[in-house]
mmCIF file of C-alpha atoms in Angstrom:
data_model
loop_
_atom_site.group_PDB
_atom_site.id
_atom_site.type_symbol
_atom_site.label_atom_id
_atom_site.label_comp_id
_atom_site.label_asym_id
_atom_site.label_seq_id
_atom_site.Cartn_x
_atom_site.Cartn_y
_atom_site.Cartn_z
ATOM 1 C CA UNK A 1 124.628 -35.182 9.574
ATOM 2 C CA UNK A 2 125.634 -34.897 6.117
ATOM 3 C CA UNK A 3 128.729 -33.447 4.740
ATOM 4 C CA UNK A 4 130.781 -33.382 1.555
ATOM 5 C CA UNK A 5 128.992 -30.805 -0.375
ATOM 6 C CA UNK A 6 131.237 -28.927 -2.599
ATOM 7 C CA UNK A 7 130.850 -25.183 -3.191
ATOM 8 C CA UNK A 8 131.032 -23.513 -6.339
ATOM 9 C CA UNK A 9 128.776 -20.692 -6.552
ATOM 10 C CA UNK A 10 126.227 -21.668 -4.620
ATOM 11 C CA UNK A 11 124.348 -24.775 -3.171
ATOM 12 C CA UNK A 12 120.910 -25.883 -2.629
ATOM 13 C CA UNK A 13 120.314 -27.028 1.096
ATOM 14 C CA UNK A 14 117.469 -29.545 1.360
ATOM 15 C CA UNK A 15 116.736 -31.026 4.491
ATOM 16 C CA UNK A 16 114.731 -33.752 3.042
ATOM 17 C CA UNK A 17 117.848 -35.317 1.928
ATOM 18 C CA UNK A 18 119.138 -35.536 5.482
ATOM 19 C CA UNK A 19 117.922 -37.706 8.571
ATOM 20 C CA UNK A 20 115.850 -34.648 9.694
ATOM 21 C CA UNK A 21 112.294 -35.778 11.259
ATOM 22 C CA UNK A 22 109.559 -35.850 8.372
ATOM 23 C CA UNK A 23 106.508 -33.780 8.724
ATOM 24 C CA UNK A 24 108.381 -30.685 9.974
ATOM 25 C CA UNK A 25 106.345 -27.497 9.345
ATOM 26 C CA UNK A 26 108.974 -24.872 10.448
ATOM 27 C CA UNK A 27 112.478 -24.823 9.733
ATOM 28 C CA UNK A 28 115.440 -22.732 11.144
ATOM 29 C CA UNK A 29 119.047 -22.481 9.694
ATOM 30 C CA UNK A 30 121.860 -21.508 11.754
ATOM 31 C CA UNK A 31 124.385 -19.935 10.977
ATOM 32 C CA UNK A 32 122.459 -17.711 8.631
ATOM 33 C CA UNK A 33 125.213 -16.173 6.843
ATOM 34 C CA UNK A 34 125.669 -17.140 3.393
ATOM 35 C CA UNK A 35 121.853 -18.394 3.091
ATOM 36 C CA UNK A 36 119.122 -16.726 1.017
ATOM 37 C CA UNK A 37 116.548 -17.684 3.526
ATOM 38 C CA UNK A 38 117.292 -18.944 6.844
ATOM 39 C CA UNK A 39 113.712 -20.123 7.523
ATOM 40 C CA UNK A 40 112.854 -22.112 4.619
ATOM 41 C CA UNK A 41 113.259 -25.732 3.915
ATOM 42 C CA UNK A 42 115.805 -25.312 1.031
ATOM 43 C CA UNK A 43 117.827 -22.365 1.245
ATOM 44 C CA UNK A 44 120.763 -21.382 -1.472
ATOM 45 C CA UNK A 45 123.933 -21.230 0.393
ATOM 46 C CA UNK A 46 126.892 -19.628 -0.502
ATOM 47 C CA UNK A 47 129.369 -19.590 2.340
ATOM 48 C CA UNK A 48 132.883 -17.858 1.749
ATOM 49 C CA UNK A 49 134.540 -20.568 4.076
ATOM 50 C CA UNK A 50 133.674 -24.206 4.632
ATOM 51 C CA UNK A 51 130.703 -24.182 6.986
ATOM 52 C CA UNK A 52 128.695 -26.466 9.389
ATOM 53 C CA UNK A 53 125.134 -25.728 8.808
ATOM 54 C CA UNK A 54 122.338 -26.790 11.715
ATOM 55 C CA UNK A 55 118.752 -27.011 10.684
ATOM 56 C CA UNK A 56 115.949 -27.217 13.242
ATOM 57 C CA UNK A 57 112.768 -28.357 12.222
ATOM 58 C CA UNK A 58 109.452 -28.067 14.081
ATOM 59 C CA UNK A 59 106.241 -29.887 13.434
ATOM 60 C CA UNK A 60 102.752 -29.026 14.056
ATOM 61 C CA UNK A 61 102.733 -30.529 17.640
ATOM 62 C CA UNK A 62 105.813 -28.066 18.581
ATOM 63 C CA UNK A 63 108.285 -31.331 18.354
ATOM 64 C CA UNK A 64 111.478 -30.087 17.141
ATOM 65 C CA UNK A 65 114.526 -32.183 15.844
ATOM 66 C CA UNK A 66 118.093 -30.826 14.310
ATOM 67 C CA UNK A 67 120.458 -31.892 11.897
ATOM 68 C CA UNK A 68 123.682 -30.730 10.161
ATOM 69 C CA UNK A 69 125.384 -30.431 6.969
ATOM 70 C CA UNK A 70 128.670 -29.460 6.063
ATOM 71 C CA UNK A 71 129.472 -27.368 3.164
ATOM 72 C CA UNK A 72 133.138 -27.341 1.907
ATOM 73 C CA UNK A 73 134.291 -24.372 0.102
ATOM 74 C CA UNK A 74 137.399 -24.663 -2.093
ATOM 75 C CA UNK A 75 139.633 -22.193 -2.992
ATOM 76 C CA UNK A 76 139.232 -20.776 -6.527
ATOM 77 C CA UNK A 77 142.339 -21.669 -8.817
ATOM 78 C CA UNK A 78 145.132 -19.172 -8.451
ATOM 79 C CA UNK A 79 145.205 -18.065 -12.191
ATOM 80 C CA UNK A 80 148.521 -16.710 -13.934
ATOM 81 C CA UNK A 81 148.256 -15.160 -17.488
ATOM 82 C CA UNK A 82 150.633 -13.610 -19.857
ATOM 83 C CA UNK A 83 150.813 -9.733 -19.415
ATOM 84 C CA UNK A 84 149.244 -7.557 -21.676
ATOM 85 C CA UNK A 85 151.560 -7.475 -24.707
ATOM 86 C CA UNK A 86 151.803 -5.324 -27.871
ATOM 87 C CA UNK A 87 152.638 -6.967 -31.383
ATOM 88 C CA UNK A 88 152.360 -5.858 -34.921
ATOM 89 C CA UNK A 89 149.889 -6.822 -37.431
ATOM 90 C CA UNK A 90 150.461 -10.175 -38.800
ATOM 91 C CA UNK A 91 152.657 -11.181 -35.996
ATOM 92 C CA UNK A 92 151.618 -14.455 -33.934
ATOM 93 C CA UNK A 93 152.127 -14.406 -30.091
ATOM 94 C CA UNK A 94 151.534 -17.494 -27.558
ATOM 95 C CA UNK A 95 149.440 -16.909 -24.592
ATOM 96 C CA UNK A 96 150.054 -18.737 -21.291
ATOM 97 C CA UNK A 97 147.919 -19.617 -18.392
ATOM 98 C CA UNK A 98 148.621 -21.616 -15.546
ATOM 99 C CA UNK A 99 146.914 -22.760 -12.402
ATOM 100 C CA UNK A 100 144.631 -25.201 -13.188
ATOM 101 C CA UNK A 101 143.941 -28.361 -15.079
ATOM 102 C CA UNK A 102 141.580 -27.275 -17.696
ATOM 103 C CA UNK A 103 141.343 -24.421 -19.695
ATOM 104 C CA UNK A 104 138.919 -22.879 -22.292
ATOM 105 C CA UNK A 105 139.612 -19.597 -23.943
ATOM 106 C CA UNK A 106 136.361 -17.612 -24.748
ATOM 107 C CA UNK A 107 137.807 -15.985 -27.879
ATOM 108 C CA UNK A 108 137.302 -18.210 -30.862
ATOM 109 C CA UNK A 109 139.036 -16.257 -33.806
ATOM 110 C CA UNK A 110 142.487 -16.291 -34.549
ATOM 111 C CA UNK A 111 143.633 -18.757 -32.104
ATOM 112 C CA UNK A 112 145.126 -22.248 -32.688
ATOM 113 C CA UNK A 113 143.217 -24.157 -29.859
ATOM 114 C CA UNK A 114 140.742 -22.950 -27.249
ATOM 115 C CA UNK A 115 141.404 -25.913 -24.798
ATOM 116 C CA UNK A 116 144.882 -25.644 -24.107
ATOM 117 C CA UNK A 117 146.609 -23.570 -21.657
ATOM 118 C CA UNK A 118 149.247 -21.930 -24.512
ATOM 119 C CA UNK A 119 147.473 -21.600 -27.630
ATOM 120 C CA UNK A 120 149.026 -19.289 -30.404
ATOM 121 C CA UNK A 121 146.985 -16.348 -31.499
ATOM 122 C CA UNK A 122 147.243 -13.856 -34.398
ATOM 123 C CA UNK A 123 144.621 -10.981 -33.799
ATOM 124 C CA UNK A 124 144.189 -8.637 -36.537
ATOM 125 C CA UNK A 125 143.477 -5.898 -34.325
ATOM 126 C CA UNK A 126 143.612 -5.321 -30.503
ATOM 127 C CA UNK A 127 141.972 -8.010 -28.657
ATOM 128 C CA UNK A 128 141.116 -9.163 -24.880
ATOM 129 C CA UNK A 129 141.354 -12.783 -24.723
ATOM 130 C CA UNK A 130 139.294 -14.371 -21.709
ATOM 131 C CA UNK A 131 140.314 -17.677 -20.346
ATOM 132 C CA UNK A 132 138.187 -19.957 -17.902
ATOM 133 C CA UNK A 133 140.547 -22.091 -15.740
ATOM 134 C CA UNK A 134 139.203 -25.027 -13.872
ATOM 135 C CA UNK A 135 141.053 -27.136 -11.267
ATOM 136 C CA UNK A 136 140.380 -30.502 -9.813
ATOM 137 C CA UNK A 137 137.349 -29.609 -7.652
ATOM 138 C CA UNK A 138 135.829 -28.283 -10.650
ATOM 139 C CA UNK A 139 135.865 -24.703 -9.419
ATOM 140 C CA UNK A 140 136.762 -22.483 -11.991
ATOM 141 C CA UNK A 141 137.743 -18.537 -12.662
ATOM 142 C CA UNK A 142 138.626 -15.975 -15.147
ATOM 143 C CA UNK A 143 141.112 -14.169 -16.411
ATOM 144 C CA UNK A 144 142.247 -12.117 -19.043
ATOM 145 C CA UNK A 145 144.914 -10.662 -21.424
ATOM 146 C CA UNK A 146 144.787 -7.915 -24.065
ATOM 147 C CA UNK A 147 147.078 -8.228 -26.994
ATOM 148 C CA UNK A 148 147.665 -4.536 -28.640
ATOM 149 C CA UNK A 149 148.051 -4.899 -32.126
ATOM 150 C CA UNK A 150 150.084 -1.906 -33.650
ATOM 151 C CA UNK A 151 149.599 -1.413 -37.532
ATOM 152 C CA UNK A 152 152.573 -2.005 -39.723
ATOM 153 C CA UNK A 153 154.323 0.976 -41.352
ATOM 154 C CA UNK A 154 153.449 1.799 -45.019
ATOM 155 C CA UNK A 155 156.879 1.648 -46.811
ATOM 156 C CA UNK A 156 157.614 3.185 -49.901
ATOM 157 C CA UNK A 157 160.945 2.746 -51.582
ATOM 158 C CA UNK A 158 160.384 5.130 -54.282
ATOM 159 C CA UNK A 159 159.902 4.936 -58.045
ATOM 160 C CA UNK A 160 161.755 2.644 -60.349
ATOM 161 C CA UNK A 161 164.297 4.381 -62.239
ATOM 162 C CA UNK A 162 166.622 4.337 -65.365
ATOM 163 C CA UNK A 163 170.405 5.158 -65.478
ATOM 164 C CA UNK A 164 173.608 4.414 -67.310
ATOM 165 C CA UNK A 165 176.556 2.544 -66.370
ATOM 166 C CA UNK A 166 178.814 5.166 -64.294
ATOM 167 C CA UNK A 167 175.976 7.291 -63.166
ATOM 168 C CA UNK A 168 174.641 7.982 -59.511
ATOM 169 C CA UNK A 169 171.057 8.199 -58.513
ATOM 170 C CA UNK A 170 169.361 8.840 -55.042
ATOM 171 C CA UNK A 171 167.246 6.537 -53.656
ATOM 172 C CA UNK A 172 164.169 7.677 -51.616
ATOM 173 C CA UNK A 173 162.321 5.726 -49.232
ATOM 174 C CA UNK A 174 159.672 6.841 -46.732
ATOM 175 C CA UNK A 175 156.914 5.935 -44.334
ATOM 176 C CA UNK A 176 159.304 4.731 -41.291
ATOM 177 C CA UNK A 177 161.431 5.584 -38.570
ATOM 178 C CA UNK A 178 164.657 3.849 -39.390
ATOM 179 C CA UNK A 179 165.833 2.094 -42.890
ATOM 180 C CA UNK A 180 167.892 -0.690 -43.735
ATOM 181 C CA UNK A 181 168.774 -1.407 -47.379
ATOM 182 C CA UNK A 182 170.234 -4.281 -49.194
ATOM 183 C CA UNK A 183 172.122 -4.968 -51.241
ATOM 184 C CA UNK A 184 174.485 -2.812 -49.732
ATOM 185 C CA UNK A 185 177.036 -2.603 -52.597
ATOM 186 C CA UNK A 186 177.151 0.653 -54.321
ATOM 187 C CA UNK A 187 175.180 2.445 -51.918
ATOM 188 C CA UNK A 188 176.746 5.601 -49.972
ATOM 189 C CA UNK A 189 174.888 4.243 -46.597
ATOM 190 C CA UNK A 190 172.613 1.157 -46.302
ATOM 191 C CA UNK A 191 170.970 2.805 -43.331
ATOM 192 C CA UNK A 192 169.363 6.064 -44.164
ATOM 193 C CA UNK A 193 166.208 6.756 -45.857
ATOM 194 C CA UNK A 194 168.202 8.495 -48.932
ATOM 195 C CA UNK A 195 171.322 6.967 -49.945
ATOM 196 C CA UNK A 196 172.904 7.289 -53.498
ATOM 197 C CA UNK A 197 173.229 4.624 -55.711
ATOM 198 C CA UNK A 198 175.765 3.681 -58.515
ATOM 199 C CA UNK A 199 174.877 0.114 -59.438
ATOM 200 C CA UNK A 200 176.885 -1.286 -62.615
ATOM 201 C CA UNK A 201 173.977 -3.565 -63.653
ATOM 202 C CA UNK A 202 170.326 -3.448 -63.032
ATOM 203 C CA UNK A 203 169.756 -4.032 -59.473
ATOM 204 C CA UNK A 204 166.292 -4.473 -57.267
ATOM 205 C CA UNK A 205 166.923 -2.804 -53.902
ATOM 206 C CA UNK A 206 165.050 -3.995 -50.981
ATOM 207 C CA UNK A 207 164.340 -1.628 -47.939
ATOM 208 C CA UNK A 208 162.896 -2.748 -44.318
ATOM 209 C CA UNK A 209 161.773 0.265 -42.724
ATOM 210 C CA UNK A 210 160.824 0.206 -38.927
ATOM 211 C CA UNK A 211 158.359 2.336 -36.882
ATOM 212 C CA UNK A 212 158.499 3.403 -33.349
ATOM 213 C CA UNK A 213 156.580 0.372 -32.301
ATOM 214 C CA UNK A 214 159.483 -1.872 -33.759
ATOM 215 C CA UNK A 215 157.126 -3.053 -36.599
ATOM 216 C CA UNK A 216 158.581 -3.166 -40.163
ATOM 217 C CA UNK A 217 157.527 -3.952 -43.672
ATOM 218 C CA UNK A 218 159.623 -4.046 -46.792
ATOM 219 C CA UNK A 219 159.166 -2.428 -50.383
ATOM 220 C CA UNK A 220 161.752 -2.464 -53.306
ATOM 221 C CA UNK A 221 162.783 -0.347 -56.146
ATOM 222 C CA UNK A 222 164.299 -1.477 -59.478
ATOM 223 C CA UNK A 223 167.153 0.592 -60.888
ATOM 224 C CA UNK A 224 167.536 -0.410 -64.636
ATOM 225 C CA UNK A 225 171.151 0.122 -65.805
ATOM 226 C CA UNK A 226 171.947 0.906 -69.446
ATOM 227 C CA UNK A 227 175.483 0.215 -70.969
ATOM 228 C CA UNK A 228 177.043 3.367 -72.597
ATOM 229 C CA UNK A 229 177.525 3.462 -76.263
ATOM 230 C CA UNK A 230 180.882 2.400 -77.571
ATOM 231 C CA UNK A 231 181.773 5.830 -78.960
ATOM 232 C CA UNK A 232 184.912 6.050 -81.395
ATOM 233 C CA UNK A 233 186.286 8.942 -82.809
ATOM 234 C CA UNK A 234 188.170 7.258 -85.406
ATOM 235 C CA UNK A 235 192.005 6.769 -86.151
ATOM 236 C CA UNK A 236 194.609 9.798 -85.410
ATOM 237 C CA UNK A 237 195.965 11.226 -88.782
ATOM 238 C CA UNK A 238 198.281 13.951 -90.160
ATOM 239 C CA UNK A 239 197.551 16.496 -92.897
ATOM 240 C CA UNK A 240 199.253 19.313 -94.232
ATOM 241 C CA UNK A 241 197.986 22.839 -93.665
ATOM 242 C CA UNK A 242 195.400 23.974 -95.678
ATOM 243 C CA UNK A 243 194.163 20.530 -96.031
ATOM 244 C CA UNK A 244 191.014 18.914 -94.811
ATOM 245 C CA UNK A 245 190.325 15.511 -93.439
ATOM 246 C CA UNK A 246 187.060 13.614 -92.945
ATOM 247 C CA UNK A 247 186.464 12.735 -89.326
ATOM 248 C CA UNK A 248 184.889 9.239 -88.628
ATOM 249 C CA UNK A 249 182.761 8.922 -85.620
ATOM 250 C CA UNK A 250 180.816 5.944 -85.126
ATOM 251 C CA UNK A 251 179.019 3.753 -82.103
ATOM 252 C CA UNK A 252 176.082 6.287 -81.125
ATOM 253 C CA UNK A 253 172.942 7.848 -82.421
ATOM 254 C CA UNK A 254 173.970 11.431 -82.013
ATOM 255 C CA UNK A 255 177.064 13.168 -81.922
ATOM 256 C CA UNK A 256 178.823 16.241 -81.082
ATOM 257 C CA UNK A 257 182.277 17.213 -81.742
ATOM 258 C CA UNK A 258 184.416 19.765 -80.286
ATOM 259 C CA UNK A 259 186.222 22.124 -80.862
ATOM 260 C CA UNK A 260 183.648 22.785 -83.595
ATOM 261 C CA UNK A 261 185.417 26.178 -85.019
ATOM 262 C CA UNK A 262 187.278 24.164 -87.763
ATOM 263 C CA UNK A 263 184.403 21.661 -88.712
ATOM 264 C CA UNK A 264 181.858 21.986 -91.101
ATOM 265 C CA UNK A 265 179.179 20.407 -88.757
ATOM 266 C CA UNK A 266 179.978 19.378 -85.410
ATOM 267 C CA UNK A 267 176.590 17.451 -85.048
ATOM 268 C CA UNK A 268 177.449 14.450 -87.510
ATOM 269 C CA UNK A 269 179.388 11.681 -87.197
ATOM 270 C CA UNK A 270 181.822 12.518 -90.065
ATOM 271 C CA UNK A 271 182.497 16.108 -90.251
ATOM 272 C CA UNK A 272 184.760 17.580 -92.568
ATOM 273 C CA UNK A 273 187.848 19.020 -90.436
ATOM 274 C CA UNK A 274 190.121 21.964 -91.671
ATOM 275 C CA UNK A 275 192.422 22.834 -88.603
ATOM 276 C CA UNK A 276 195.389 25.351 -88.888
ATOM 277 C CA UNK A 277 197.228 23.709 -85.822
ATOM 278 C CA UNK A 278 197.397 20.276 -84.736
ATOM 279 C CA UNK A 279 194.238 19.504 -82.784
ATOM 280 C CA UNK A 280 192.557 16.979 -80.594
ATOM 281 C CA UNK A 281 188.942 16.683 -81.724
ATOM 282 C CA UNK A 282 186.712 15.270 -78.688
ATOM 283 C CA UNK A 283 183.715 12.922 -79.685
ATOM 284 C CA UNK A 284 180.553 12.814 -77.272
ATOM 285 C CA UNK A 285 178.090 10.341 -78.623
ATOM 286 C CA UNK A 286 174.556 9.558 -76.871
ATOM 287 C CA UNK A 287 172.317 6.562 -77.786
ATOM 288 C CA UNK A 288 168.662 6.046 -77.700
ATOM 289 C CA UNK A 289 169.011 5.505 -73.793
ATOM 290 C CA UNK A 290 170.011 8.914 -73.410
ATOM 291 C CA UNK A 291 173.861 7.316 -72.265
ATOM 292 C CA UNK A 292 176.766 9.245 -73.427
ATOM 293 C CA UNK A 293 180.522 8.193 -74.144
ATOM 294 C CA UNK A 294 183.313 10.438 -75.334
ATOM 295 C CA UNK A 295 186.334 9.361 -77.401
ATOM 296 C CA UNK A 296 189.066 11.526 -78.964
ATOM 297 C CA UNK A 297 191.114 11.551 -82.187
ATOM 298 C CA UNK A 298 194.253 13.589 -82.761
ATOM 299 C CA UNK A 299 194.750 15.353 -86.164
ATOM 300 C CA UNK A 300 198.263 16.463 -86.653
ATOM 301 C CA UNK A 301 198.940 19.740 -89.153
ATOM 302 C CA UNK A 302 202.306 19.677 -90.452
ATOM 303 C CA UNK A 303 203.794 22.873 -92.052
ATOM 304 C CA UNK A 304 204.429 23.061 -96.193
ATOM 305 C CA UNK A 305 208.046 22.704 -97.002
ATOM 306 C CA UNK A 306 210.028 25.578 -97.930
ATOM 307 C CA UNK A 307 211.196 24.670 -101.290
ATOM 308 C CA UNK A 308 214.257 26.484 -103.252
ATOM 309 C CA UNK A 309 215.345 25.791 -106.894
ATOM 310 C CA UNK A 310 218.097 27.084 -108.905
ATOM 311 C CA UNK A 311 217.934 30.536 -110.550
ATOM 312 C CA UNK A 312 216.779 31.039 -114.279
ATOM 313 C CA UNK A 313 219.354 30.009 -116.729
ATOM 314 C CA UNK A 314 219.844 30.611 -120.548
ATOM 315 C CA UNK A 315 221.759 27.837 -122.631
ATOM 316 C CA UNK A 316 222.185 26.681 -126.178
ATOM 317 C CA UNK A 317 220.411 24.112 -128.099
ATOM 318 C CA UNK A 318 222.171 20.839 -127.423
ATOM 319 C CA UNK A 319 223.480 21.892 -123.969
ATOM 320 C CA UNK A 320 222.728 20.171 -120.603
ATOM 321 C CA UNK A 321 222.410 22.077 -117.398
ATOM 322 C CA UNK A 322 222.075 20.905 -113.834
ATOM 323 C CA UNK A 323 218.843 21.993 -112.177
ATOM 324 C CA UNK A 324 219.028 22.287 -108.076
ATOM 325 C CA UNK A 325 216.004 22.008 -105.767
ATOM 326 C CA UNK A 326 216.226 21.932 -101.919
ATOM 327 C CA UNK A 327 214.267 22.247 -98.544
ATOM 328 C CA UNK A 328 212.018 18.952 -99.189
ATOM 329 C CA UNK A 329 212.254 15.019 -98.568
ATOM 330 C CA UNK A 330 211.070 14.122 -102.245
ATOM 331 C CA UNK A 331 210.785 15.692 -105.359
ATOM 332 C CA UNK A 332 208.801 15.720 -108.516
ATOM 333 C CA UNK A 333 209.848 17.687 -111.486
ATOM 334 C CA UNK A 334 207.797 18.403 -114.565
ATOM 335 C CA UNK A 335 207.558 18.173 -117.537
ATOM 336 C CA UNK A 336 209.507 14.953 -117.714
ATOM 337 C CA UNK A 337 210.749 15.580 -121.271
ATOM 338 C CA UNK A 338 214.420 15.859 -121.879
ATOM 339 C CA UNK A 339 215.263 15.088 -118.006
ATOM 340 C CA UNK A 340 217.865 12.581 -116.582
ATOM 341 C CA UNK A 341 215.563 11.749 -113.548
ATOM 342 C CA UNK A 342 212.338 13.839 -112.620
ATOM 343 C CA UNK A 343 212.207 12.383 -108.678
ATOM 344 C CA UNK A 344 215.676 13.758 -107.621
ATOM 345 C CA UNK A 345 216.781 17.120 -106.189
ATOM 346 C CA UNK A 346 219.206 17.645 -109.043
ATOM 347 C CA UNK A 347 218.526 16.077 -112.304
ATOM 348 C CA UNK A 348 220.283 17.073 -115.602
ATOM 349 C CA UNK A 349 218.109 18.609 -118.529
ATOM 350 C CA UNK A 350 218.448 19.340 -122.090
ATOM 351 C CA UNK A 351 215.512 21.363 -123.606
ATOM 352 C CA UNK A 352 215.340 21.741 -127.193
#
């Protein structure tokens, strides 16, 4: 008898390889299960378990003889593979198969190594990976795992913008379910789609948007921050009622003074001011970036002194008389001829 045949998918039984009598004319195999034809010399055997087949050969003279062959059936490898998994586009995942001694993954694209049990894969779309696993008996079986590839969210951080120091602007992101902004300084909230931002210098904000599949992408928006103009309304000054003074604004490209009622032109840097009362003038200056700043200047308006003098007087040629003035701090008499001192309140005079 012969044995030691290893069953894979099927094996050809050939009695000529055994000690069966030569010259047989008919053949009969038993048992018949798993055989393609039990009455030919070389049927294909596909038993589901280890089986001993007996063949009886009869020659033309009616003489018969028998022989046996054992077909050993080994179990297929017990394969275990990674569960079906969802990933995001551009992600990489490691597959894992076990239960054999040799592995061959049949999908050749986007895989690190087809001949190992645990290759890395990075499919660009949903892909089913099939693996053939063989054991030490050269028996093999197949298994498969599907990697579902979710598309990335199309995150938009909005349009770049320009603002001035001290201004606030609203950022507007879209395309995701949750958001995370950075840097978080000068933001009303870093975890909403539309936070308020007030950066003190030009800043690029990054926003990471995540969708319901936990896939995420990042976009950025730049906020350019321009300095405000150094607006100067000039130095404070004092005038007398009825006088005018030239205001001196600087530091901007356009100007607007207020209150405008006592100015000859409120839209120039140096208007003429004629206030009747002490007034604080406010100057708003704008530069070429439309950034604005303000400054102020105090113009004090002093009342005129109430001056009094001596009554009109008659005198003789050669006489001297004392003039008297009051109501002021300084005095200046004219004409200055025949006067003891024109700069005091009570000079002596001797007009001719």
